[in-house]
Tab-separated table of C-alpha atoms in Angstrom:
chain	number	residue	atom	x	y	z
K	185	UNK	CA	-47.537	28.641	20.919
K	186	UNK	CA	-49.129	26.267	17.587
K	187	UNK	CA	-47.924	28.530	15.543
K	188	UNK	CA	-44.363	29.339	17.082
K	189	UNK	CA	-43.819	25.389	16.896
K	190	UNK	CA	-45.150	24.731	13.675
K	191	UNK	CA	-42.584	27.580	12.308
K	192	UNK	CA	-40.070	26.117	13.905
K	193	UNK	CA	-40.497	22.494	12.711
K	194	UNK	CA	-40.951	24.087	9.149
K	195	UNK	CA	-37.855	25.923	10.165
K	196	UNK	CA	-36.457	22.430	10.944
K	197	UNK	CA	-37.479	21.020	7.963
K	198	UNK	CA	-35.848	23.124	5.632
K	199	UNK	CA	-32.827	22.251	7.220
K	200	UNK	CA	-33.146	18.751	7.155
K	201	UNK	CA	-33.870	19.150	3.192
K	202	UNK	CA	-30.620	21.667	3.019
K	203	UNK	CA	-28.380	18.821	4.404
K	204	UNK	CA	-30.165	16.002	3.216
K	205	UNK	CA	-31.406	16.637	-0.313
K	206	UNK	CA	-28.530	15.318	-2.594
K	207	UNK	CA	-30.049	16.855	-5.830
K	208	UNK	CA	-30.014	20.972	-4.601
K	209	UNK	CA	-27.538	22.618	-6.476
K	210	UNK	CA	-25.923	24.375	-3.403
K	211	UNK	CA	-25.257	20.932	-1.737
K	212	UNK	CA	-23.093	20.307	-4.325
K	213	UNK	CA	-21.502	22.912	-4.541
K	214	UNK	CA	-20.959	23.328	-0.631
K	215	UNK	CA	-19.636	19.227	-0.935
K	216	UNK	CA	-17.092	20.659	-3.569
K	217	UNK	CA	-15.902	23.589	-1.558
K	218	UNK	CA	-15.157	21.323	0.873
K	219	UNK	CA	-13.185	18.805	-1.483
K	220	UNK	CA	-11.091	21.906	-2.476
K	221	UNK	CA	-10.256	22.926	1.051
K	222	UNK	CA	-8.847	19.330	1.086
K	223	UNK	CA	-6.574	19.998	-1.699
K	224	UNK	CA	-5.492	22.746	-0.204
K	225	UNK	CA	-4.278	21.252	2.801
K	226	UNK	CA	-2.854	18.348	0.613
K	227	UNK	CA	-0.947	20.648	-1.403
K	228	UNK	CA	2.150	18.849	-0.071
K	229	UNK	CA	1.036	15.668	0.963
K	230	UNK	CA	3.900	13.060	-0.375
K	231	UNK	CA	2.746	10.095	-2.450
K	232	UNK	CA	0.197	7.587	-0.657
K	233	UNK	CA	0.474	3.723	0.012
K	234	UNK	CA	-2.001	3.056	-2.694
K	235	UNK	CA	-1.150	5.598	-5.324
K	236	UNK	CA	2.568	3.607	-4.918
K	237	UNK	CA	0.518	0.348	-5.781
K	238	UNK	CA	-0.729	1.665	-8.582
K	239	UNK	CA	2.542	3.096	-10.235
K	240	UNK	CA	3.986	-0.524	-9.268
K	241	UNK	CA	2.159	-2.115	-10.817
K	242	UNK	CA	2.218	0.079	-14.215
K	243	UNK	CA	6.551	-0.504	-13.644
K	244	UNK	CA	5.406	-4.322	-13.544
K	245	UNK	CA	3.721	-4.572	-16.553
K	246	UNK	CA	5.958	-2.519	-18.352
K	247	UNK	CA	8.871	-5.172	-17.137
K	248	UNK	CA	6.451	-7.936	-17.971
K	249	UNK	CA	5.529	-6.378	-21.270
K	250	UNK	CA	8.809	-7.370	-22.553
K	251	UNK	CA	9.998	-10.272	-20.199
K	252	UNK	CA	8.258	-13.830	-19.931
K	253	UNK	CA	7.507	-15.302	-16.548
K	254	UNK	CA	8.108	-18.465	-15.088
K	255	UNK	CA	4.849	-20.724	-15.167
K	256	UNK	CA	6.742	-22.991	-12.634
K	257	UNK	CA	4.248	-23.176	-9.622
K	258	UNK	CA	6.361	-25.273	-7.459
K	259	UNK	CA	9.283	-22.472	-8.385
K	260	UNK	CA	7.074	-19.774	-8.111
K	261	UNK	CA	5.508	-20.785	-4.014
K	262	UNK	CA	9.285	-21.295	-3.219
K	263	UNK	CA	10.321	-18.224	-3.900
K	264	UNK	CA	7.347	-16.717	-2.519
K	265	UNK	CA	7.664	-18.315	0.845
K	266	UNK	CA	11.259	-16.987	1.459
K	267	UNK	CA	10.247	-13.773	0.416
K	268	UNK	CA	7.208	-13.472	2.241
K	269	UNK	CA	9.549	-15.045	5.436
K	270	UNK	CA	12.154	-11.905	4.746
K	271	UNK	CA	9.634	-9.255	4.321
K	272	UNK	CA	7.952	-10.243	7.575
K	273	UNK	CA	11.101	-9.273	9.375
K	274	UNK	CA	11.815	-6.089	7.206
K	275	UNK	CA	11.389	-2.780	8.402
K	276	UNK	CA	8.150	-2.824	6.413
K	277	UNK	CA	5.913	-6.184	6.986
K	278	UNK	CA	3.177	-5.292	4.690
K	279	UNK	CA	2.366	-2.887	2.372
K	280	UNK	CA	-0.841	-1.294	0.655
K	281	UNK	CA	-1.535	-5.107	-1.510
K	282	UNK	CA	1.153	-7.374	0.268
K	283	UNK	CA	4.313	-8.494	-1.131
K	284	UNK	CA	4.278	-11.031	-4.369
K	285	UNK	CA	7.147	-12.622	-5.737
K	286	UNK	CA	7.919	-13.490	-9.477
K	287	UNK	CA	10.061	-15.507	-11.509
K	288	UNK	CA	11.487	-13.774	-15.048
K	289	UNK	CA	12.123	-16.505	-17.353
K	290	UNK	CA	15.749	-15.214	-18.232
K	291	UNK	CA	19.321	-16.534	-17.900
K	292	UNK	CA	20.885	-12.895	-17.055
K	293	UNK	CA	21.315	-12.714	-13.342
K	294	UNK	CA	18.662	-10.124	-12.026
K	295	UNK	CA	16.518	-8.629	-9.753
K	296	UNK	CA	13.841	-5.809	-10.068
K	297	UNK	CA	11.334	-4.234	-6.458
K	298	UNK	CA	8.517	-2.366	-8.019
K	299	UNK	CA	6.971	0.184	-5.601
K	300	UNK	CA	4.397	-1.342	-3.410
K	301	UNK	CA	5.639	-4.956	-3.448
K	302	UNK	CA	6.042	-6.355	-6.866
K	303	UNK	CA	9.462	-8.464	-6.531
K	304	UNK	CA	11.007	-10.056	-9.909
K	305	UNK	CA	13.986	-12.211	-9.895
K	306	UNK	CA	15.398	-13.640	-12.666
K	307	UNK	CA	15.517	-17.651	-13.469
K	308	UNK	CA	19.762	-16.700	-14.054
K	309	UNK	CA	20.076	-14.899	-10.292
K	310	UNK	CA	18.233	-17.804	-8.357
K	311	UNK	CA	20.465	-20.244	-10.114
K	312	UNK	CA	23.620	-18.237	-9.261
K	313	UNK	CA	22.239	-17.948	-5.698
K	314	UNK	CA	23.314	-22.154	-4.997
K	315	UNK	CA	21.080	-21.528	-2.017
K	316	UNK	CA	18.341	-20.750	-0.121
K	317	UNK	CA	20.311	-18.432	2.217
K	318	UNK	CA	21.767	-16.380	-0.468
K	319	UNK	CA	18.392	-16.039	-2.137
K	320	UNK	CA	16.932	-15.085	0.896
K	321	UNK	CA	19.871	-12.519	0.676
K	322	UNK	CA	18.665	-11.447	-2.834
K	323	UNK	CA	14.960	-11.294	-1.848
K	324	UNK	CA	16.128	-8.917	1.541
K	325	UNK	CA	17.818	-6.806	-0.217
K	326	UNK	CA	14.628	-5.819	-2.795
K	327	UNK	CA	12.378	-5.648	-0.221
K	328	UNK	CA	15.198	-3.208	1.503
K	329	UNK	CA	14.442	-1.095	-1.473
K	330	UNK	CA	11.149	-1.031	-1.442
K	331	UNK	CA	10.458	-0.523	2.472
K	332	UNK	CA	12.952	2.488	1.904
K	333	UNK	CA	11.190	4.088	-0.838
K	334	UNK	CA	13.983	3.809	-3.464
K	335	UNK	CA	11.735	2.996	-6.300
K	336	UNK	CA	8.932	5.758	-5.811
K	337	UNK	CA	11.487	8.336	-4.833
K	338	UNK	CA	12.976	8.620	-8.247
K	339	UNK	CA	9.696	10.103	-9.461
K	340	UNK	CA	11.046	13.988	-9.732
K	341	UNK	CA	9.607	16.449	-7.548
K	342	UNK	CA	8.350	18.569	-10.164
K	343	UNK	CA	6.461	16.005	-11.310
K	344	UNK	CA	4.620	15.369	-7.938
K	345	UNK	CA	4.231	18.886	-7.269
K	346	UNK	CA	2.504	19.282	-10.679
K	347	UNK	CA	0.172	16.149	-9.931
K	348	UNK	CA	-0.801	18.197	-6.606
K	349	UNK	CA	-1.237	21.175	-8.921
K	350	UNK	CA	-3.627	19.224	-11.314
K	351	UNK	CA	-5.406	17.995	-8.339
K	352	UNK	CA	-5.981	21.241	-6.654
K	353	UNK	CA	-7.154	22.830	-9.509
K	354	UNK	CA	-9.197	20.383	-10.671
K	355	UNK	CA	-12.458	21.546	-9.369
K	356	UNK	CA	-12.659	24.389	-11.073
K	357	UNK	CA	-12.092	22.594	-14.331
K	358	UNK	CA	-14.767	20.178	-13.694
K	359	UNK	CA	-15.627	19.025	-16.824
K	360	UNK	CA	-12.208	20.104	-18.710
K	361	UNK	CA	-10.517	16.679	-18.098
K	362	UNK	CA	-7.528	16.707	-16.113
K	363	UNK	CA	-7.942	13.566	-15.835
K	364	UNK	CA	-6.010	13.038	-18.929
K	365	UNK	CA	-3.149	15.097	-17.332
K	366	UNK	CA	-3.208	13.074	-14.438
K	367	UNK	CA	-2.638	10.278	-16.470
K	368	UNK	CA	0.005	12.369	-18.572
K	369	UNK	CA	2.030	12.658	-14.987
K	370	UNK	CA	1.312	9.073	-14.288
K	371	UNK	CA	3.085	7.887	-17.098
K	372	UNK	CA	5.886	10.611	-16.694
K	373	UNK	CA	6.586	8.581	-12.888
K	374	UNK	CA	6.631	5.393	-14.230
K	375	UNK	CA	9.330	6.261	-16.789
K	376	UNK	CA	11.040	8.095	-13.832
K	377	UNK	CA	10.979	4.693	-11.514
K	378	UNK	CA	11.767	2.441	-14.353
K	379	UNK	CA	14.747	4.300	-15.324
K	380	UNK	CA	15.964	3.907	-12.164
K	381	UNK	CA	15.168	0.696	-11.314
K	382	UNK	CA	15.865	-1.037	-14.779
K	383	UNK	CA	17.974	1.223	-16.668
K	384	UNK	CA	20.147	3.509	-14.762
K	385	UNK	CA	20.498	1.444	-11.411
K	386	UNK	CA	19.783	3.220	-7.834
K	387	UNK	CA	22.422	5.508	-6.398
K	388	UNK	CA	25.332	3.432	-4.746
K	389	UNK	CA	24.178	5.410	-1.022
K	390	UNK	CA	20.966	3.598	-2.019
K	391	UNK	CA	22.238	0.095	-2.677
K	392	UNK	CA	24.612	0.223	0.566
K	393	UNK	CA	21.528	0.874	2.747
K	394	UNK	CA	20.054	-1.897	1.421
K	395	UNK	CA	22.851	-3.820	1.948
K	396	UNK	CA	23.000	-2.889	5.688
K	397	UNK	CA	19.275	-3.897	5.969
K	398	UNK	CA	19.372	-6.770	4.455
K	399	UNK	CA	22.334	-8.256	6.450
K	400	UNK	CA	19.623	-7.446	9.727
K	401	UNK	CA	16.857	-8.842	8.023
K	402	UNK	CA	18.230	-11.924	7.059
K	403	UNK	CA	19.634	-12.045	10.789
K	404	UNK	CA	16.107	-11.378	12.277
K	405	UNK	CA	14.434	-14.037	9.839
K	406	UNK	CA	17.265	-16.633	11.039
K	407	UNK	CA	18.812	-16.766	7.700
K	408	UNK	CA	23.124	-16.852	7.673
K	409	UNK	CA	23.409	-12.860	7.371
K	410	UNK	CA	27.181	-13.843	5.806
K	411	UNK	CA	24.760	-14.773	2.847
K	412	UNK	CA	24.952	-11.139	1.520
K	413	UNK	CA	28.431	-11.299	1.474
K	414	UNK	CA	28.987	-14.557	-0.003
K	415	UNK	CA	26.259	-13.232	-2.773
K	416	UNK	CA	28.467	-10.206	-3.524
K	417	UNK	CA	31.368	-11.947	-3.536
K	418	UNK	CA	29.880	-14.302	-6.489
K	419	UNK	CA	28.284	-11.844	-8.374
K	420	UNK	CA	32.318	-9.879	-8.933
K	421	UNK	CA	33.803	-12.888	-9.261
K	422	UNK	CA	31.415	-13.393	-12.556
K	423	UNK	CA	32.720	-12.811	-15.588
K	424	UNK	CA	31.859	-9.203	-17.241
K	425	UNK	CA	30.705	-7.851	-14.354
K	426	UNK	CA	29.711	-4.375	-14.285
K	427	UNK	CA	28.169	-4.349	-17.760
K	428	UNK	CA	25.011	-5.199	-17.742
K	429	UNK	CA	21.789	-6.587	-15.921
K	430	UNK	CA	22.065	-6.531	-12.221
K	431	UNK	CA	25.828	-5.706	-12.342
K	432	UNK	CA	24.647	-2.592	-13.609
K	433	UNK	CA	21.724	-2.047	-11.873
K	434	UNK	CA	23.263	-3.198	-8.338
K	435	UNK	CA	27.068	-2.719	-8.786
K	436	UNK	CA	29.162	-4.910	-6.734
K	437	UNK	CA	32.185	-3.032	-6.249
K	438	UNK	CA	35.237	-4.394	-3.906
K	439	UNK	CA	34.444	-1.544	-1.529
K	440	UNK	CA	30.861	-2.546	-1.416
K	441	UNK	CA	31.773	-5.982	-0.319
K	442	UNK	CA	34.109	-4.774	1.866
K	443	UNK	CA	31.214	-2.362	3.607
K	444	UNK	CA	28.888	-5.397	3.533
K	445	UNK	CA	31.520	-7.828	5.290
K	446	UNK	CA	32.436	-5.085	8.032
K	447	UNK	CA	28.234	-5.053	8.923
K	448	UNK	CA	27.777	-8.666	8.907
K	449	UNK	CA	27.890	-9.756	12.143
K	450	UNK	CA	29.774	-13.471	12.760
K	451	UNK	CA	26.678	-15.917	13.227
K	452	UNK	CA	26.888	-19.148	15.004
K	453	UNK	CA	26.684	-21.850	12.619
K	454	UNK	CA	23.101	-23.315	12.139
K	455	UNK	CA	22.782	-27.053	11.307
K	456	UNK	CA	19.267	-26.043	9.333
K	457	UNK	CA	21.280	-24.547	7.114
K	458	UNK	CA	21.708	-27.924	5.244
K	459	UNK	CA	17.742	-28.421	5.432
K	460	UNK	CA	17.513	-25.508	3.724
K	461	UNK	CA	20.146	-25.517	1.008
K	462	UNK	CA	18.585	-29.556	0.473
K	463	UNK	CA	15.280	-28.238	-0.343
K	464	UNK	CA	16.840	-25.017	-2.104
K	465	UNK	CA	18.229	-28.302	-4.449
K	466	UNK	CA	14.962	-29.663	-5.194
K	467	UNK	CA	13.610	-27.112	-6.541
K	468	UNK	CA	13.610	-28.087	-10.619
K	469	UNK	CA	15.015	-25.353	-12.645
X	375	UNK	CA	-37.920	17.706	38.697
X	376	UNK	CA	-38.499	21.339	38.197
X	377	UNK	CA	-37.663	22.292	33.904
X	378	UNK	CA	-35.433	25.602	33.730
X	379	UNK	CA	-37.691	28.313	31.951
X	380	UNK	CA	-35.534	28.912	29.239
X	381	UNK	CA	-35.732	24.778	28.486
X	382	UNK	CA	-39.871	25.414	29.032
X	383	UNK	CA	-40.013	28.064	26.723
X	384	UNK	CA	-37.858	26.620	24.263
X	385	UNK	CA	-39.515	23.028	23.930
X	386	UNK	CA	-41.450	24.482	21.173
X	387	UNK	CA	-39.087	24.497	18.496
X	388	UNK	CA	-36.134	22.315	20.419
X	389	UNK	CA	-37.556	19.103	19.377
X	390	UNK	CA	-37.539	19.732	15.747
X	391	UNK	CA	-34.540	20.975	15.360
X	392	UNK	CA	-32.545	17.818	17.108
X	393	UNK	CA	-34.666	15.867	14.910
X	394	UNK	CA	-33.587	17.871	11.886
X	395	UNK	CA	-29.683	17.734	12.995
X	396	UNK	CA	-29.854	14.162	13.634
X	397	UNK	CA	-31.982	13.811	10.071
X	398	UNK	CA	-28.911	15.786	8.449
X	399	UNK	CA	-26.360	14.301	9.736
X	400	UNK	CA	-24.110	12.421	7.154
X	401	UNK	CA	-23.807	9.629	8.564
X	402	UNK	CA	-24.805	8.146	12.123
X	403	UNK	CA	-21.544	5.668	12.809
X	404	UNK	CA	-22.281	2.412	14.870
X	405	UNK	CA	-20.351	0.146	17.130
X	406	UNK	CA	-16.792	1.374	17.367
X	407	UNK	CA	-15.532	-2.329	17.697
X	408	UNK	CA	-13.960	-3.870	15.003
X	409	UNK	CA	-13.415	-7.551	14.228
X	410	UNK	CA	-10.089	-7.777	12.320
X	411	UNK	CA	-10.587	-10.347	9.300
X	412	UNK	CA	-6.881	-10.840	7.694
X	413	UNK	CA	-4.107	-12.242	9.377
X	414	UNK	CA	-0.648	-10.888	10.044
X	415	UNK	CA	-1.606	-7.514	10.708
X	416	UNK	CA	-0.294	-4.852	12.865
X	417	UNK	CA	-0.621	-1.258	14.496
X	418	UNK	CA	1.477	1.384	13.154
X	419	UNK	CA	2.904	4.846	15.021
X	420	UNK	CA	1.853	6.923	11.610
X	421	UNK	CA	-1.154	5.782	9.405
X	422	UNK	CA	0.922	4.319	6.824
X	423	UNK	CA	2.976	1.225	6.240
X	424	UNK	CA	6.231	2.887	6.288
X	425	UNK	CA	7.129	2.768	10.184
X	426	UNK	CA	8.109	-0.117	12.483
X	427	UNK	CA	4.939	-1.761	13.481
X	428	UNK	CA	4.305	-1.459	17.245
X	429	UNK	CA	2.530	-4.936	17.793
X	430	UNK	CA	1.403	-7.634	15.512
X	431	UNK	CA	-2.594	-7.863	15.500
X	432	UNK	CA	-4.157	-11.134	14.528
X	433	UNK	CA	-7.071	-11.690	12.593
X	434	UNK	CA	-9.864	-11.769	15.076
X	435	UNK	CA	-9.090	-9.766	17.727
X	436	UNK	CA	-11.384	-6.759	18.541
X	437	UNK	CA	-10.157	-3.532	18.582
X	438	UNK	CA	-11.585	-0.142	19.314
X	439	UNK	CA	-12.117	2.440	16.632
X	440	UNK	CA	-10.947	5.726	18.275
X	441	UNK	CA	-10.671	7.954	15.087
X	442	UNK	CA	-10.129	7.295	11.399
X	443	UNK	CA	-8.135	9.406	8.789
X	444	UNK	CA	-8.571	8.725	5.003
X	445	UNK	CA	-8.339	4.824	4.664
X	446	UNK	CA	-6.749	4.487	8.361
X	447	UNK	CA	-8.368	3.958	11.535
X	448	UNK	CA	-6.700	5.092	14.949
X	449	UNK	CA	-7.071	2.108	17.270
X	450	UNK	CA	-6.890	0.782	20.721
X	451	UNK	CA	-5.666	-2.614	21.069
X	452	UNK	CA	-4.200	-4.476	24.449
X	453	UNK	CA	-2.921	-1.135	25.776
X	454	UNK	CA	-1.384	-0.045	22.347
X	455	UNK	CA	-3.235	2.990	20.649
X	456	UNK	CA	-1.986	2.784	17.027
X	457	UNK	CA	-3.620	2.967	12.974
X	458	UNK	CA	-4.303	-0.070	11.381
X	459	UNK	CA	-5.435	0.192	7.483
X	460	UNK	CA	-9.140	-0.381	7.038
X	461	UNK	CA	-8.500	-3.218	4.871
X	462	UNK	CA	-7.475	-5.238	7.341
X	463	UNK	CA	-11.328	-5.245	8.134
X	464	UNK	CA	-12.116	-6.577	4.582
X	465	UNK	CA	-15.706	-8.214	6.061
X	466	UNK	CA	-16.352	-5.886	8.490
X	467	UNK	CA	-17.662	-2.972	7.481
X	468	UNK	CA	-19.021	-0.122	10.658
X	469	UNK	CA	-22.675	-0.327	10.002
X	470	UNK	CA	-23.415	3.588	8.751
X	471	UNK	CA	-27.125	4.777	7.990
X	472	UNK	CA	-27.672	7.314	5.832
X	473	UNK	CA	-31.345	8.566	6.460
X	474	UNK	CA	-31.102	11.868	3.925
X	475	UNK	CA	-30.075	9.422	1.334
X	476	UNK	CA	-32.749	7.053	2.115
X	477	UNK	CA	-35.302	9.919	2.205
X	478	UNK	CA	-34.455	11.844	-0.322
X	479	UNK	CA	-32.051	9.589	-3.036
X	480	UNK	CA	-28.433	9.790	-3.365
X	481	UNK	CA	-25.948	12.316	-4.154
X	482	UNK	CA	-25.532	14.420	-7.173
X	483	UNK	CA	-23.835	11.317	-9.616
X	484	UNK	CA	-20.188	12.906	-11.056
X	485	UNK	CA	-18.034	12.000	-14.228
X	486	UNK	CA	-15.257	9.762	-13.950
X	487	UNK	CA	-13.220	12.715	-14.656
X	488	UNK	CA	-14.506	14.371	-11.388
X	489	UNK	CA	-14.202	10.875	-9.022
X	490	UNK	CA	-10.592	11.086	-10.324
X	491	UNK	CA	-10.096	14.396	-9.102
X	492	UNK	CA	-11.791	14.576	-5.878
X	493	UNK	CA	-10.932	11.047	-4.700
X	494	UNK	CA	-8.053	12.408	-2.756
X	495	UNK	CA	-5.623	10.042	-4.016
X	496	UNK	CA	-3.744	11.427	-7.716
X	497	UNK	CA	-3.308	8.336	-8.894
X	498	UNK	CA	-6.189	5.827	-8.373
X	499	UNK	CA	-7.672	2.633	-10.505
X	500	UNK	CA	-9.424	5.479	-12.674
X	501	UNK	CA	-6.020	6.700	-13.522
X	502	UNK	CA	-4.834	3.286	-14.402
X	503	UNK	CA	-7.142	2.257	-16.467
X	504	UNK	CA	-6.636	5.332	-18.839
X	505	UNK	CA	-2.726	4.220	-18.698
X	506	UNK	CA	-3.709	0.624	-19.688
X	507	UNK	CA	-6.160	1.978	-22.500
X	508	UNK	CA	-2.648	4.235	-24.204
X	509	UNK	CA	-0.360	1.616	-23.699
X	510	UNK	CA	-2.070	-1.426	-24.870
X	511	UNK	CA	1.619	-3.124	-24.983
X	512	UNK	CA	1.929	-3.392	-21.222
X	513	UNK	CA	1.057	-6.665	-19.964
X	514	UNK	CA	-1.002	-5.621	-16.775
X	515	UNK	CA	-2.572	-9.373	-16.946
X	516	UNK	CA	0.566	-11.236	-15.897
X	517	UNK	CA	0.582	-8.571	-13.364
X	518	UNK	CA	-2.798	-9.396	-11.841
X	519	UNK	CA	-1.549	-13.407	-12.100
X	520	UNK	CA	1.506	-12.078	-9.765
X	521	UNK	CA	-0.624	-10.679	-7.594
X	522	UNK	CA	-3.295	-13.585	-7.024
X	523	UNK	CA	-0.362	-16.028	-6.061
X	524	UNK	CA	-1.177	-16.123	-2.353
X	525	UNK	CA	1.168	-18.048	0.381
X	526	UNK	CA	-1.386	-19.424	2.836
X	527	UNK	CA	-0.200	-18.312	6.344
X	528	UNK	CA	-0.358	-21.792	8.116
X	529	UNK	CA	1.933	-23.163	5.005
X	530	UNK	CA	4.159	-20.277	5.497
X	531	UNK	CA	4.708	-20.472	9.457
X	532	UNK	CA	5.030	-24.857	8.236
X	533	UNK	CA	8.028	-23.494	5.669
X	534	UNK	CA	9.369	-21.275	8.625
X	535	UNK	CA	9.574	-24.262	11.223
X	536	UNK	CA	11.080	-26.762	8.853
X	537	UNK	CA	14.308	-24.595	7.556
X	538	UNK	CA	14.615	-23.472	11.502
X	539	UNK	CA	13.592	-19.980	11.094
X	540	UNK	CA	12.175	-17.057	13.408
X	541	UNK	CA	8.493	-17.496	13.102
C-alpha cells in the first residue's frame, strides 16, 4: 500500500512538473500548438477594436506629420465637449481609447475621422460652421463614419487576408521575422485608409449614411437636426466647391441636400439654441 | 458514513493527483465580482464596441464575471447579461495565482518577433513601434498630445445642462 502511494504521488509529481515547469522544451512547444490552433480558428476573424486604434493612430500622425494643430486649449475643450456630447448619443458611445477631438490649424474647410476615434477639424470648417449646432452637425457626421467602419473598411481584403496569412504561419517561422511583414501590411492599410479618407473621399452611399445618422444623432443629443442641412447648404453655396478639401472629400451635391432635408425631421424650436450659438461666439478664433 | 470501496481503494494515489491538477493548473481565478473603475461605460450584445449598448454601467457598480473572451468579459449586471471590455476595470484586476510559476519560475521568455505573432491581435504596439522607427516623418507625438486631452465627465454633463441638451 507505501509503495502503491508513493508511485502514485511520484506519478503525481511528474505531472505537476509537466504542467508547471515553464523551462521543458515540450511545454513550449505544447503552449505553441495551442497558439496555432488559435490562428486557425482566426483565420477569418475581421479586424479588432484595438488593432483599429493602432492603424488610427498611424492615419493621425501621418495627417499631423504634415498639418499643424491648434495649441488653443480653450478651442481645443470646446470642441471636445460637443464631440464627446454627439458621440455619446451615436450608435457607437465609446470605442477601444475613447473619442478625442483636434483642431488643424488651416483655413481650408475640413474634416478628417481616423479609425478608432481620432477626429480632426479644421480651424476654416469650425469658422464656416457660425455655430455650435452646425458643428455639432460636423462632429456627428465623423463620428457617423467612424461608428460605421468607413475608415478601416477601405483597407483591401487581400491585404487583411494576407495579415491573417502572416499570422497563421508565423509559428513555424519563429525566428524568421514576420514581424517585419506585419509591419509591411501595416503600412500597406494605412495608405489604404488615408487614401480614402484624405485623398479620394468615401463613396457617396458612405457619406449619405452618415448623413442619415447624423441628422438622429444630433436629434438624440438635443442639437437642431436641421443643422446638417443648413451645413450642406453652406458648404455648395461656397465658392469652388467640389475641388478640393472637404468638398472633395465629402461632396455636397444638390441631391445630397435634398436626401438630407427629406430625413430631417421638423424640430420644435429650442430657445437654448441662442445659449449655445452665444458661447459658440466666444470662443476666440 | 460508510466510504464506497472503489473510493477506499483508491485513496492511495487520489490525493496526489488532485493536488498535482490543482498544482498544474494555469491559473486558479478568484472572486468573479468586479468593481467597474471608469465612468460612462456600458454592456454590449457582441464583445466589441460596434453594437448598440444595452445599458449604461457606471463606474462602481459590481458586476458578475460570467465568462471572458480575449480582452472581453461576459457579465451580469441588474438583470442584463452582456460584455463589457476589461478596461473598463483599469484598477481592478481578478486576483490570479500562479503556483507552477511561483514554484518553478516563469515561462520560456520569447522575441519580440514571436509576442508579435502570437499576441492574437496583427497589429499591436509592437507593430507600431517598427512603423514609427521607418517613418521617422510621422508625428506620432502630437498624436499622443490628442489623445491625453481628457473632458472630465462632471464638466461634460455641466456643458450638457447649460446649452439644454440630453444628458
Amino acid at each position: 500500500m507505501r509503495r502503491r502511494t508513493m508511485g502514485a504521488m511520484f506519478l503525481a509529481l511528474s505531472l505537476t512538473l509537466v504542467w508547471g515547469c515553464a523551462g521543458m522544451d515540450y511545454a513550449s512547444v505544447a503552449s505553441i500548438a495551442v497558439k496555432t490552433t488559435v490562428k486557425a480558428a482566426e483565420a477569418s476573424r475581421p479586424i479588432s477594436d484595438s488593432e483599429e486604434y493602432y492603424i488610427g493612430r498611424a492615419v493621425a500622425a501621418r495627417v499631423l506629420g504634415t498639418s499643424r494643430l491648434v495649441q488653443d486649449p480653450q478651442l481645443t475643450l470646446y470642441v471636445n465637449e460637443v464631440g464627446e456630447t454627439v458621440a455619446r448619443k451615436s450608435p457607437r458611445p465609446h470605442t477601444y481609447k475613447g473619442y478625442h477631438f483636434a483642431v488643424l490649424d488651416s483655413s481650408e474647410p475640413n474634416a478628417f475621422a481616423c479609425p478608432g476615434g481620432l477626429i480632426f477639424v479644421t480651424k476654416g470648417l469650425v469658422v464656416m460652421c457660425g455655430n455650435e449646432d452646425e458643428l455639432a452637425a460636423v462632429l456627428a457626421h465623423e463620428v457617423a463614419h467612424i461608428a460605421n467602419k468607413d475608415g478601416i473598411n477601405s483597407i483591401s481584403k487581400a491585404r487583411w487576408t494576407e495579415v491573417l496569412t502572416t499570422l497563421g504561419t508565423e509559428t513555424a517561422k519563429q525566428y524568421a521575422g514576420a514581424g517585419g511583414q506585419l509591419i509591411t501590411l501595416f503600412e500597406g492599410s494605412i495608405d489604404d485608409v488615408f487614401k480614402t479618407i484624405v485623398v479620394n473621399g468615401y463613396s457617396r452611399a458612405a457619406e449619405e449614411a452618415a448623413d442619415a445618422q447624423a441628422i438622429k444623432t444630433l436629434q438624440k443629443a438635443g442639437y437642431d437636426p436641421g443643422a446638417m442641412a443648413a451645413l450642406l447648404a453652406k458648404m455648395m453655396a461656397k465658392k469652388g466647391a467640389g475641388s478640393s478639401g472637404i468638398f472633395k472629400t465629402h461632396p455636397p451635391t444638390g441631391d445630397r441636400l435634398a436626401k438630407v432635408k427629406s430625413e430631417t425631421p421638423a424640430a420644435t424650436p429650442n430657445k437654448m439654441e441662442a445659449v449655445r450659438t452665444k458661447r459658440f461666439e466666444s470662443i476666440k478664433m | 458514513m460508510k466510504v464506497p470501496a472503489w473510493l477506499r481503494k483508491s485513496r492511495g494515489w487520489l490525493l496526489p493527483l488532485v493536488l498535482a491538477v490543482l498544482l498544474g493548473s494555469p491559473v486558479l481565478a478568484g472572486a468573479d465580482t468586479m468593481k467597474v473603475s471608469l465612468d460612462n461605460q456600458s454592456l454590449y450584445a457582441e464583445p466589441n464596441y460596434s453594437g448598440t449598448p444595452i445599458t449604461p454601467v457606471p463606474a462602481g457598480a459590481e458586476v458578475k464575471v460570467v465568462t471572458t473572451s480575449g480582452d472581453w468579459y461576459k457579465v451580469e449586471y441588474q438583470g442584463n447579461t452582456g460584455w463589457m471590455h476589461r478596461g473598463a476595470f483599469a484598477q481592478a484586476q481578478t486576483p490570479q495565482l500562479n503556483l507552477p510559476g511561483m514554484l518553478f519560475g516563469g515561462g520560456v521568455k520569447q522575441t519580440k518577433s514571436d509576442e508579435v505573432a502570437l499576441a492574437g491581435k496583427g497589429f499591436t504596439p509592437e507593430v507600431e513601434a517598427g512603423y514609427r522607427q521607418k517613418h521617422p516623418e510621422m508625428n506620432f507625438a502630437l498624436v499622443d498630445q490628442v489623445e491625453s486631452f481628457k473632458v472630465d465627465n462632471a464638466k461634460l454633463q455641466a456643458f450638457i445642462k447649460e446649452g439644454g441638451l440630453t444628458p
